Tab-separated table of C-alpha atoms in Angstrom:
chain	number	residue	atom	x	y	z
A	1	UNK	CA	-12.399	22.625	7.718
A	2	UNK	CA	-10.098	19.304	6.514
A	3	UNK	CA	-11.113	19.140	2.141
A	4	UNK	CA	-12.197	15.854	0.960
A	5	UNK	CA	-8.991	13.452	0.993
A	6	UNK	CA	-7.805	12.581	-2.506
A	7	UNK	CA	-6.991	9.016	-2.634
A	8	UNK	CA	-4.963	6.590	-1.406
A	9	UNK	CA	-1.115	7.396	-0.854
A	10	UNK	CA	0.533	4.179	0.209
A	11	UNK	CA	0.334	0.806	1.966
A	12	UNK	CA	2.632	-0.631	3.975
A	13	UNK	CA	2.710	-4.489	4.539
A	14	UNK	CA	5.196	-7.043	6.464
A	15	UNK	CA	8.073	-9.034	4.979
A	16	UNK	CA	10.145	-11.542	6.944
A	17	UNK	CA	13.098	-11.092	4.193
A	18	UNK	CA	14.036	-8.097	2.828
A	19	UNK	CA	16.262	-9.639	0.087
A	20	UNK	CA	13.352	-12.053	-1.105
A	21	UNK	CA	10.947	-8.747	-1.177
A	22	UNK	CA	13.459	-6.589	-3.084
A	23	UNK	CA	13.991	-9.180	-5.880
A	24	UNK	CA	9.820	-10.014	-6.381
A	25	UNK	CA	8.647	-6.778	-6.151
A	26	UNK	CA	11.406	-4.657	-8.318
A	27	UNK	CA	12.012	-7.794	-10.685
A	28	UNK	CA	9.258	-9.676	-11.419
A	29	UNK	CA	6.304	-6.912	-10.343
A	30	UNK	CA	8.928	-4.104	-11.964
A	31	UNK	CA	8.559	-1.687	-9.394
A	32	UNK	CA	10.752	0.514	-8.290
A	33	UNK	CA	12.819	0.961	-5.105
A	34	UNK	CA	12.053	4.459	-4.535
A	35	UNK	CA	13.454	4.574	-0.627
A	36	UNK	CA	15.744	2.204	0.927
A	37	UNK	CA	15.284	3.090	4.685
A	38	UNK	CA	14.320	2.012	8.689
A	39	UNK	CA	11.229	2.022	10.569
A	40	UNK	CA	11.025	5.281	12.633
A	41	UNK	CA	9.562	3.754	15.408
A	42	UNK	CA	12.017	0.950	15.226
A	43	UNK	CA	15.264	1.460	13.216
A	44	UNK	CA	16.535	-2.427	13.882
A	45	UNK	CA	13.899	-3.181	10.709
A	46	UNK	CA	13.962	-1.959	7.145
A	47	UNK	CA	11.011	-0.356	5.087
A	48	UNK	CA	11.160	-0.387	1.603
A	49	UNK	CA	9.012	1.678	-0.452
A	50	UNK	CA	8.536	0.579	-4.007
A	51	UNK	CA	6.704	2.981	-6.532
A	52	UNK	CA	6.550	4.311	-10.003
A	53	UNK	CA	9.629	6.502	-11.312
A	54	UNK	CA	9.563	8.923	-8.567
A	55	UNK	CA	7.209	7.097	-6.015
A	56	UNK	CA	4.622	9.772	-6.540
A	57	UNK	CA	1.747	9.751	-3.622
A	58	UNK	CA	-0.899	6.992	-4.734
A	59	UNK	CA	1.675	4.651	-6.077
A	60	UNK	CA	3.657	3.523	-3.015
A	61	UNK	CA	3.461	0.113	-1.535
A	62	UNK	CA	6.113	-0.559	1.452
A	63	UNK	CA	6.718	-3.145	3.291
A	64	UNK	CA	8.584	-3.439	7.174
A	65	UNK	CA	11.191	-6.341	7.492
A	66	UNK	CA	10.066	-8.739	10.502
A	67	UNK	CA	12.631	-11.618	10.002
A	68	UNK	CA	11.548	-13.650	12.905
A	69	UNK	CA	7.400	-12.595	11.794
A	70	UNK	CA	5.371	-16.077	11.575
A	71	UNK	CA	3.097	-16.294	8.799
A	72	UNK	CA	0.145	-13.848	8.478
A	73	UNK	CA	-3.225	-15.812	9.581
A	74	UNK	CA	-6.317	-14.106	7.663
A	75	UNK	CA	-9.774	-13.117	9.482
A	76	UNK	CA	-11.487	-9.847	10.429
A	77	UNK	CA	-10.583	-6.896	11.199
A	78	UNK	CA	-7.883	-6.575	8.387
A	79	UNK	CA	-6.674	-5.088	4.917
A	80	UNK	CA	-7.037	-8.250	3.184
A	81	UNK	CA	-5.826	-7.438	-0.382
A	82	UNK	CA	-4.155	-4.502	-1.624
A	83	UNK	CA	-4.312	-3.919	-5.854
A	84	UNK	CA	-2.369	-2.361	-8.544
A	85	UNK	CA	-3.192	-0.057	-11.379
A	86	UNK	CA	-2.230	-1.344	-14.985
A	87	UNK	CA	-3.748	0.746	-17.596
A	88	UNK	CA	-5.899	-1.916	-19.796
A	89	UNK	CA	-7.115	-5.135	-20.088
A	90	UNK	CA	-4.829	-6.061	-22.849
A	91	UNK	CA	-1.656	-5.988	-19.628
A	92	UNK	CA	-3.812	-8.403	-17.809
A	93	UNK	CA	-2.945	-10.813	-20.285
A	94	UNK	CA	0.870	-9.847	-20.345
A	95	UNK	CA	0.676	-9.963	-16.470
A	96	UNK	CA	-0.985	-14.005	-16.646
A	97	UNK	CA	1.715	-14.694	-18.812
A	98	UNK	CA	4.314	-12.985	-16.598
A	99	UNK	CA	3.421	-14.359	-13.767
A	100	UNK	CA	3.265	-18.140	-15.066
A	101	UNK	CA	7.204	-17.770	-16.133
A	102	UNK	CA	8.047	-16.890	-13.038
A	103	UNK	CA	5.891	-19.918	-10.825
A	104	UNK	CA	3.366	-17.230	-9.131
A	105	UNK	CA	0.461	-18.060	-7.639
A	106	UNK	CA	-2.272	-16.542	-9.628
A	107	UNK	CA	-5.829	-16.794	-10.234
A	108	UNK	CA	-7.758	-16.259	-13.398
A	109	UNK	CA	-8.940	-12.614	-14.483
A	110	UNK	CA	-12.261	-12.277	-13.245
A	111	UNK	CA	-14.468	-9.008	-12.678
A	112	UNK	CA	-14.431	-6.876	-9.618
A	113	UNK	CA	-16.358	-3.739	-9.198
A	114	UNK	CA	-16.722	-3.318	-13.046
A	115	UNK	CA	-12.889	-3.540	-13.758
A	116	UNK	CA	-10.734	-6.313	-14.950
A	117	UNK	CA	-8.590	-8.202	-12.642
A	118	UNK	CA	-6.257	-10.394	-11.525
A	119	UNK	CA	-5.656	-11.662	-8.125
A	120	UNK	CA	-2.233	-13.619	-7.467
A	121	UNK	CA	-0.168	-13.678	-4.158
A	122	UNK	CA	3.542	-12.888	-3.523
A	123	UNK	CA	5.866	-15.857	-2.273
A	124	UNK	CA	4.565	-15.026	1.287
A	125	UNK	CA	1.155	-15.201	0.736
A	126	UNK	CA	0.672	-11.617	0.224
A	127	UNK	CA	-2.432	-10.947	-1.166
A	128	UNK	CA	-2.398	-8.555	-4.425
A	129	UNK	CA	-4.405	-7.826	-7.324
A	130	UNK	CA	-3.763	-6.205	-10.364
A	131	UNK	CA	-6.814	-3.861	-11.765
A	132	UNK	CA	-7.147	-2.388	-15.206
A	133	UNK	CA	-8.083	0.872	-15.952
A	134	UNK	CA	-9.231	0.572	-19.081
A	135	UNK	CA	-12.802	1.130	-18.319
A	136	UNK	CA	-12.161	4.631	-16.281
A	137	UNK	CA	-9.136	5.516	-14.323
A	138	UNK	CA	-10.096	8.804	-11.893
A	139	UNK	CA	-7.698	10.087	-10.230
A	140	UNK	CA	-4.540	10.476	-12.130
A	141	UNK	CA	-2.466	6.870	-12.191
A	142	UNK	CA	1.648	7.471	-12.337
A	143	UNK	CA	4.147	6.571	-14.406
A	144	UNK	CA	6.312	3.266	-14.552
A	145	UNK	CA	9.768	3.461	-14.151
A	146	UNK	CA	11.343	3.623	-17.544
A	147	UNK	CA	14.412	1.045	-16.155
A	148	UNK	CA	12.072	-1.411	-14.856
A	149	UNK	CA	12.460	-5.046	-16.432
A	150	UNK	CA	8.299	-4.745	-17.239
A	151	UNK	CA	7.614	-2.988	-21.136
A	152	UNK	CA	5.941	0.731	-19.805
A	153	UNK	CA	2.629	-0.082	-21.648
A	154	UNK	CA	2.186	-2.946	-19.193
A	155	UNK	CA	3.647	-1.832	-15.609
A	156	UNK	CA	2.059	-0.951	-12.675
A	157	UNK	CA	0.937	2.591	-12.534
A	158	UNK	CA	-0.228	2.875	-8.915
A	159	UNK	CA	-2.607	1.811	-6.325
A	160	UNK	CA	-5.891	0.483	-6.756
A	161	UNK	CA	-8.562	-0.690	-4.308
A	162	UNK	CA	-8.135	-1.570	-0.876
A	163	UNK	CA	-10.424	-4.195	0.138
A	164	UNK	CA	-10.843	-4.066	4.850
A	165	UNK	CA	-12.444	-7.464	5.933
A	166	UNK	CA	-14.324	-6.732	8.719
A	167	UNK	CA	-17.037	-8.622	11.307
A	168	UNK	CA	-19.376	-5.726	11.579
A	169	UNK	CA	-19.511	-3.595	8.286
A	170	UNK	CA	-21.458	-0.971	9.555
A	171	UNK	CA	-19.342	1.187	12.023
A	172	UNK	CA	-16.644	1.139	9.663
A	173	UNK	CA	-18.664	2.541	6.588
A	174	UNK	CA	-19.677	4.887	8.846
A	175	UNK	CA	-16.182	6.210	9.506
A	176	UNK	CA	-15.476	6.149	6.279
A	177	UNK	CA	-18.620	8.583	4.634
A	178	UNK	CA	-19.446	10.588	7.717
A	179	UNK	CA	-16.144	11.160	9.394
A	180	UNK	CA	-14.086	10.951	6.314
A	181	UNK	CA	-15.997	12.009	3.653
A	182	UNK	CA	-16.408	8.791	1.149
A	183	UNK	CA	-18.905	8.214	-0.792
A	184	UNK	CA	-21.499	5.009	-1.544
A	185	UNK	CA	-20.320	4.104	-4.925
A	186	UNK	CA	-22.374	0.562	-5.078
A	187	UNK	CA	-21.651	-2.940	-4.671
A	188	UNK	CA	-20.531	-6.255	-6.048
A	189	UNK	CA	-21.225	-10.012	-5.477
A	190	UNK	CA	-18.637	-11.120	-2.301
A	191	UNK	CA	-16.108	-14.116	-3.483
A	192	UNK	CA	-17.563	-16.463	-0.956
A	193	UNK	CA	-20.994	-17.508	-2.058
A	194	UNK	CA	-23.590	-16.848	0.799
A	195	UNK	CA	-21.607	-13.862	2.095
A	196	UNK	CA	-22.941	-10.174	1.853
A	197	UNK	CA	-22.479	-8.008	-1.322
A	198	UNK	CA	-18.854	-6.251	-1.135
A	199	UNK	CA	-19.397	-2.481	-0.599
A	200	UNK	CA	-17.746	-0.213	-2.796
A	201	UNK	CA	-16.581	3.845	-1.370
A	202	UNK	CA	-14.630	6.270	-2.963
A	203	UNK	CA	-13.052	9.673	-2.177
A	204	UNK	CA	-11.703	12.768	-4.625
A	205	UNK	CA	-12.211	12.254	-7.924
A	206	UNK	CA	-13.152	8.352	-7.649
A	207	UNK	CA	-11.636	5.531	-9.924
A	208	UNK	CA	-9.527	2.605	-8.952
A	209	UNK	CA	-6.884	4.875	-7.164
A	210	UNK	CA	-9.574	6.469	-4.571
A	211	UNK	CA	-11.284	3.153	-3.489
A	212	UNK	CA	-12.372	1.010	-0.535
A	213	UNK	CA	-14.465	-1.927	-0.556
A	214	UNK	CA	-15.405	-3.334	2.647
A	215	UNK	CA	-16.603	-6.870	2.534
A	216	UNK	CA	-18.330	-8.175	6.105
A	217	UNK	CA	-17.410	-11.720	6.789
A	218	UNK	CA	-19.700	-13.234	9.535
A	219	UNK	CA	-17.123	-16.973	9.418
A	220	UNK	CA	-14.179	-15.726	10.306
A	221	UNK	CA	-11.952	-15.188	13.319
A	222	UNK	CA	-10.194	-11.989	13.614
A	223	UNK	CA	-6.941	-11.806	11.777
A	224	UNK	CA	-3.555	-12.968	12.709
A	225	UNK	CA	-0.858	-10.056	11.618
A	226	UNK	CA	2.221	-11.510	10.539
A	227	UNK	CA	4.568	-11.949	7.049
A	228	UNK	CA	2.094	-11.362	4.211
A	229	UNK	CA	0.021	-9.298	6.376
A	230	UNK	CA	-0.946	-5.732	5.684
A	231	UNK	CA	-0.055	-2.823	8.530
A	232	UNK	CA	-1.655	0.036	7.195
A	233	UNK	CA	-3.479	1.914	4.848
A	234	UNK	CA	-2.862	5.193	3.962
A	235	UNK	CA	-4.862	7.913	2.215
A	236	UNK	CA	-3.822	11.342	0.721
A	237	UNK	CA	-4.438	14.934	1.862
A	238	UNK	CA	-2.903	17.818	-0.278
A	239	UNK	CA	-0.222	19.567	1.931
A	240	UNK	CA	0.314	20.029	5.816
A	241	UNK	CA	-2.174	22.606	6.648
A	242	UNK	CA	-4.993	20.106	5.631
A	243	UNK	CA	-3.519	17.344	7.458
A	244	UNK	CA	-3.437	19.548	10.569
A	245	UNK	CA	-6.982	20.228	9.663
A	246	UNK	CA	-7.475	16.257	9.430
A	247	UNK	CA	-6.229	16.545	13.308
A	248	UNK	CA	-8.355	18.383	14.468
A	249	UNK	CA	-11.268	16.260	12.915
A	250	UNK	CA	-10.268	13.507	14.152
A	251	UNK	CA	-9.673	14.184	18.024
A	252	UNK	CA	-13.068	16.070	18.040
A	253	UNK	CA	-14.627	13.114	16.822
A	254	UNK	CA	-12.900	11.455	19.708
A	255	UNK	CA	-10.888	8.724	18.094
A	256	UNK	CA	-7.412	8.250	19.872
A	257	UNK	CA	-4.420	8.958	17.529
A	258	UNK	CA	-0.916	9.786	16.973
A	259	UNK	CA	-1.582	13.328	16.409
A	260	UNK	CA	0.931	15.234	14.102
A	261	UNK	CA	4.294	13.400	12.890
A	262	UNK	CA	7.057	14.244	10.867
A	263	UNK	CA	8.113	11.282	8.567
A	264	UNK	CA	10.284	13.858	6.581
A	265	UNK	CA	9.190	12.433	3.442
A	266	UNK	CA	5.385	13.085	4.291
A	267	UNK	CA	3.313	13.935	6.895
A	268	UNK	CA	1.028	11.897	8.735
A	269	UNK	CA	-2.401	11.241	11.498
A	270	UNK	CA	-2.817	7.872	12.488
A	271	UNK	CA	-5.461	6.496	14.114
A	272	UNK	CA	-7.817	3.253	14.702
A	273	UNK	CA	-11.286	2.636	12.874
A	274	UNK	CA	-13.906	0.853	14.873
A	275	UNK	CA	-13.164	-2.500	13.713
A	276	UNK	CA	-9.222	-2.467	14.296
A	277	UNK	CA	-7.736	-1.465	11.321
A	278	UNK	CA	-5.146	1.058	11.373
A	279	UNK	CA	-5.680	4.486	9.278
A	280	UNK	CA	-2.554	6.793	8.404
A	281	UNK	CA	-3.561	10.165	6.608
A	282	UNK	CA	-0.258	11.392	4.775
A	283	UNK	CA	0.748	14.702	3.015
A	284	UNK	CA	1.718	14.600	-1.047
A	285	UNK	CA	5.377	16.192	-0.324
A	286	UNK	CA	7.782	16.480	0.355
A	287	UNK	CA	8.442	13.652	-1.605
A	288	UNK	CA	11.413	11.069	-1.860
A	289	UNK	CA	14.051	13.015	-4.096
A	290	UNK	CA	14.249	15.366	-1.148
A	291	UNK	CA	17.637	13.629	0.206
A	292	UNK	CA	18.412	11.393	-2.973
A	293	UNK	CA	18.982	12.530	-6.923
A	294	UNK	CA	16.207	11.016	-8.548
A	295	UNK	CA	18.306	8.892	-10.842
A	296	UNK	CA	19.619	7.571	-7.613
A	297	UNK	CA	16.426	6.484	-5.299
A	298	UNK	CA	16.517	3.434	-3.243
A	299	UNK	CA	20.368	2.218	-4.091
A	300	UNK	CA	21.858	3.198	-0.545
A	301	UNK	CA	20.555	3.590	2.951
A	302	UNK	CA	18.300	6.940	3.384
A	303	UNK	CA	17.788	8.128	6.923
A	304	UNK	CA	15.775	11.545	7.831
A	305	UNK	CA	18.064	14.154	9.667
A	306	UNK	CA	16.853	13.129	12.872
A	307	UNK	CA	18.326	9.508	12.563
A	308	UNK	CA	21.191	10.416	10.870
A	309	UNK	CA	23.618	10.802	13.859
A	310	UNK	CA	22.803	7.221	14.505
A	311	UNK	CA	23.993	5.388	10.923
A	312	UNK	CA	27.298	3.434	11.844
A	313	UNK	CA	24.926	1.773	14.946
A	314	UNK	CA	21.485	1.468	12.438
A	315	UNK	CA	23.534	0.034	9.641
A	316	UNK	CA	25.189	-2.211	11.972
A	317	UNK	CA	22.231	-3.859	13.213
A	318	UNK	CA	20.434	-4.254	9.245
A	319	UNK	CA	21.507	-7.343	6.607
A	320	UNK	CA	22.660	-5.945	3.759
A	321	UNK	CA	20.166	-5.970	0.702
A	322	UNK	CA	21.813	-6.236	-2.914
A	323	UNK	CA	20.283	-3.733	-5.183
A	324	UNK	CA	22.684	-3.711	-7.360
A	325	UNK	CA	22.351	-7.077	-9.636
């Protein structure tokens, strides 16, 4: 039988320029590049995975490079904000005043769910919140990168709450507690007055890293995926033998999916909720140090074995990103 998953592991979102990503999210967010590499599925695009020192699982946010994406049109049926784990209120206040100097578009800390937060968007349109954990953390945050241009005290420790925007709550709540074992946490007033109360679920030991809320918007026409758009969300299981466990769960409950596959840093299930939105389930390990020192993660071009006989015609085909300044 699969054990209850443990949180969430990573998101992965869409950028049309890699360069423009890099320098945000590593310079003024002060995350680290943790894995400079290619789509699997399609090596002619980068994905970058930023993280905390090491990118430990629950602290990953990567993004594909679409150059030619047009811009992501919000609706239904969508991962319509992603957050990030600071550890108290106090950083909220650095993170205001960080994000003036630097021109972002930001809102005003407000309360979600019981924490404090602070919604802002990247420079295309991605939508991002940071969450403090003063009030109760759960499961275990990480650590920021001790290099990063952000004081440690204030940087982003992980992943917090995914929020899915769907037409039809229902089916996908359902998923979520009966198929994959969340749990009803409560509720909280939706952003939009006249719209129904945003539902709150958590998994493993709770707290902002094990969340999903799932606001149901009636209004709105199914989303638009493009730059500033979010692909995926994944969600933690312990080791391989659980996610093949996870597998089998998931076909017998008759949802189509990818089945088993090897993304040599993890491994992952993906599959389709009812509304749309895509699901990955992904191992802890092996982790990315497995084919990079760690003092050296993200500064050159990783590629799993299996894609390694194919550099001199991947790198040829990829814009070279400067992470060197």
């Amino acid at each position: 039988m699969a054990a209850a998953l443990k949180g969430l592991h990573h998101f992965s979102a869409f950028t049309a320029k890699a360069s423009l990503n890099y320098d945000f999210y590593t310079r003024v967010l002060g995350m680290r590049l943790v894995k400079k590499t290619v789509n699997q599925d399609d090596t002619s695009m980068y994905h970058l995975f930023y993280g905390d020192e090491k990118g430990n699982p629950g602290t990953e946010l990567t993004f594909f490079e679409m150059p030619m994406a047009g811009r992501n049109r919000p609706g239904t049926s969508s991962i319509s904000s992603l957050s990030l784990r600071v550890r108290s209120d106090e950083a909220l206040e650095y993170w205001a005043k960080r994000l003036d100097e630097h021109g972002v578009d930001r809102d005003e800390v407000r309360d979600r769910a019981g924490r404090a937060t602070l919604a802002f968007r990247d420079p295309e349109g991605q939508r991002l919140v940071l969450v403090s954990d003063e009030h109760g953390a759960g499961v275990a945050a990480g650590t920021p990168w001790e290099l990063s241009p952000v004081p440690q005290e204030y940087g982003i420790t992980g992943l917090g709450p995914v929020q899915l925007t769907v037409a039809n709550a229902q089916p996908t709540v359902a998923v979520l507690t009966e198929l994959m074992g969340f749990r009803r946490k409560g509720s909280f007033p939706a952003y939009e007055e006249g719209q129904p109360d945003v539902i709150v679920l958590e998994t493993g030991e709770g707290g902002s890293g094990a969340e999903v809320h799932v606001e149901e918007r009636y209004d709105l026409e199914r989303e638009r995926l493009g730059r500033g758009g979010v692909h995926h969300v994944a969600f933690r299981v312990e080791d391989e033998e659980e996610l093949r466990a996870w597998v089998g769960r998931i076909q017998s409950a008759g949802f189509p999916n990818s089945g088993f596959v090897d993304r040599f840093y993890f491994r992952s299930l993906y599959f389709r909720e009812p509304n749309g939105i895509l699901f990955e389930l992904a191992t802890d390990g092996p982790g990315f140090d497995t084919d990079e020192e760690l003092s050296e993660l993200g500064e050159t071009l990783a590629l799993p074995p299996f894609l390694e006989g194919r550099r001199e015609q991947i790198e040829a085909n990829l814009k070279p990103i400067d992470t060197k300044r």
